[in-house]
């Protein structure tokens, strides 16, 4: 049909994960990497857009808050705009573009 795949709101929630930041960040990084491993193999992928830039301004905190009151950490940067493991996972996945 010639249709393109358009990913317009790529983020990850952690509302069901424990309170350990290292664990949450690792799980979110793994989720990004697994998703991108599949999506980047699709020849029909036309656009990949990350939804939300940093945890400080993420809409996930408003619409999908954690029961423990902790900030959701589903973006690539933390509240101080520091790169998180998810950022490195996305870069690693994107660096493999064109390898196959």
mmCIF file of C-alpha atoms in Angstrom:
data_model
loop_
_atom_site.group_PDB
_atom_site.id
_atom_site.type_symbol
_atom_site.label_atom_id
_atom_site.label_comp_id
_atom_site.label_asym_id
_atom_site.label_seq_id
_atom_site.Cartn_x
_atom_site.Cartn_y
_atom_site.Cartn_z
ATOM 1 C CA UNK A 1 0.000 0.000 0.000
ATOM 2 C CA UNK A 2 3.004 2.305 0.259
ATOM 3 C CA UNK A 3 2.075 3.598 3.708
ATOM 4 C CA UNK A 4 4.698 4.933 6.100
ATOM 5 C CA UNK A 5 4.963 4.194 9.804
ATOM 6 C CA UNK A 6 4.932 7.390 11.823
ATOM 7 C CA UNK A 7 5.833 7.243 15.522
ATOM 8 C CA UNK A 8 4.625 10.550 16.914
ATOM 9 C CA UNK A 9 4.721 10.207 20.699
ATOM 10 C CA UNK A 10 7.626 8.061 21.813
ATOM 11 C CA UNK A 11 8.002 8.067 25.579
ATOM 12 C CA UNK A 12 7.879 5.502 28.357
ATOM 13 C CA UNK A 13 5.944 5.282 31.588
ATOM 14 C CA UNK A 14 7.287 3.922 34.844
ATOM 15 C CA UNK A 15 4.196 3.989 37.031
ATOM 16 C CA UNK A 16 4.340 0.230 37.606
ATOM 17 C CA UNK A 17 8.059 0.114 38.410
ATOM 18 C CA UNK A 18 9.601 0.240 41.885
ATOM 19 C CA UNK A 19 11.064 3.330 43.485
ATOM 20 C CA UNK A 20 14.764 2.749 42.700
ATOM 21 C CA UNK A 21 15.879 5.363 40.160
ATOM 22 C CA UNK A 22 18.604 3.106 38.777
ATOM 23 C CA UNK A 23 16.114 0.291 38.214
ATOM 24 C CA UNK A 24 13.471 2.572 36.690
ATOM 25 C CA UNK A 25 15.986 4.275 34.411
ATOM 26 C CA UNK A 26 17.392 0.926 33.304
ATOM 27 C CA UNK A 27 13.963 -0.486 32.522
ATOM 28 C CA UNK A 28 12.987 2.597 30.551
ATOM 29 C CA UNK A 29 16.266 2.514 28.615
ATOM 30 C CA UNK A 30 15.620 -1.145 27.787
ATOM 31 C CA UNK A 31 12.082 -0.322 26.634
ATOM 32 C CA UNK A 32 13.351 2.417 24.305
ATOM 33 C CA UNK A 33 16.044 0.152 22.896
ATOM 34 C CA UNK A 34 13.717 -2.810 22.329
ATOM 35 C CA UNK A 35 11.124 -0.614 20.659
ATOM 36 C CA UNK A 36 13.710 1.024 18.418
ATOM 37 C CA UNK A 37 15.311 -2.305 17.507
ATOM 38 C CA UNK A 38 11.954 -3.331 16.044
ATOM 39 C CA UNK A 39 10.975 0.002 14.512
ATOM 40 C CA UNK A 40 14.318 0.714 12.867
ATOM 41 C CA UNK A 41 14.122 -2.617 11.044
ATOM 42 C CA UNK A 42 10.937 -1.450 9.312
ATOM 43 C CA UNK A 43 11.554 -0.068 5.833
ATOM 44 C CA UNK A 44 8.253 1.773 6.092
ATOM 45 C CA UNK A 45 9.400 3.863 9.067
ATOM 46 C CA UNK A 46 9.006 7.447 7.962
ATOM 47 C CA UNK A 47 9.198 9.479 11.169
ATOM 48 C CA UNK A 48 10.264 8.974 14.749
ATOM 49 C CA UNK A 49 9.334 11.731 17.187
ATOM 50 C CA UNK A 50 10.161 11.747 20.879
ATOM 51 C CA UNK A 51 7.297 13.058 22.994
ATOM 52 C CA UNK A 52 8.614 15.124 25.856
ATOM 53 C CA UNK A 53 12.146 16.338 26.313
ATOM 54 C CA UNK A 54 12.864 16.198 30.013
ATOM 55 C CA UNK A 55 11.213 14.838 33.132
ATOM 56 C CA UNK A 56 10.620 18.309 34.537
ATOM 57 C CA UNK A 57 8.070 19.167 31.861
ATOM 58 C CA UNK A 58 6.783 15.717 30.940
ATOM 59 C CA UNK A 59 3.031 15.407 30.535
ATOM 60 C CA UNK A 60 3.360 11.865 31.899
ATOM 61 C CA UNK A 61 3.492 13.381 35.387
ATOM 62 C CA UNK A 62 0.134 15.063 34.866
ATOM 63 C CA UNK A 63 -1.755 12.353 33.016
ATOM 64 C CA UNK A 64 -0.042 9.184 34.306
ATOM 65 C CA UNK A 65 1.365 10.057 37.744
ATOM 66 C CA UNK A 66 3.056 7.551 40.000
ATOM 67 C CA UNK A 67 1.079 6.413 43.047
ATOM 68 C CA UNK A 68 4.104 7.101 45.278
ATOM 69 C CA UNK A 69 4.234 10.756 44.192
ATOM 70 C CA UNK A 70 7.685 10.422 42.613
ATOM 71 C CA UNK A 71 8.255 12.099 39.283
ATOM 72 C CA UNK A 72 7.801 9.894 36.212
ATOM 73 C CA UNK A 73 11.153 9.437 34.448
ATOM 74 C CA UNK A 74 10.030 8.485 30.927
ATOM 75 C CA UNK A 75 11.997 11.021 28.905
ATOM 76 C CA UNK A 76 15.586 11.164 27.699
ATOM 77 C CA UNK A 77 16.724 13.886 30.130
ATOM 78 C CA UNK A 78 16.161 14.285 33.865
ATOM 79 C CA UNK A 79 14.744 17.388 35.567
ATOM 80 C CA UNK A 80 18.136 19.102 35.361
ATOM 81 C CA UNK A 81 18.481 18.313 31.635
ATOM 82 C CA UNK A 82 21.119 15.641 32.231
ATOM 83 C CA UNK A 83 21.193 12.675 29.853
ATOM 84 C CA UNK A 84 19.690 9.520 31.306
ATOM 85 C CA UNK A 85 20.275 5.872 30.294
ATOM 86 C CA UNK A 86 17.321 6.207 27.888
ATOM 87 C CA UNK A 87 19.237 8.861 25.937
ATOM 88 C CA UNK A 88 22.193 6.527 25.527
ATOM 89 C CA UNK A 89 19.888 3.667 24.501
ATOM 90 C CA UNK A 90 18.287 5.813 21.790
ATOM 91 C CA UNK A 91 21.676 6.981 20.507
ATOM 92 C CA UNK A 92 22.936 3.386 20.431
ATOM 93 C CA UNK A 93 19.883 2.242 18.487
ATOM 94 C CA UNK A 94 20.046 5.131 16.032
ATOM 95 C CA UNK A 95 23.769 4.640 15.460
ATOM 96 C CA UNK A 96 22.938 1.263 13.927
ATOM 97 C CA UNK A 97 20.861 2.807 11.117
ATOM 98 C CA UNK A 98 22.077 1.692 7.726
ATOM 99 C CA UNK A 99 23.895 -1.390 9.018
ATOM 100 C CA UNK A 100 21.794 -3.949 7.275
#
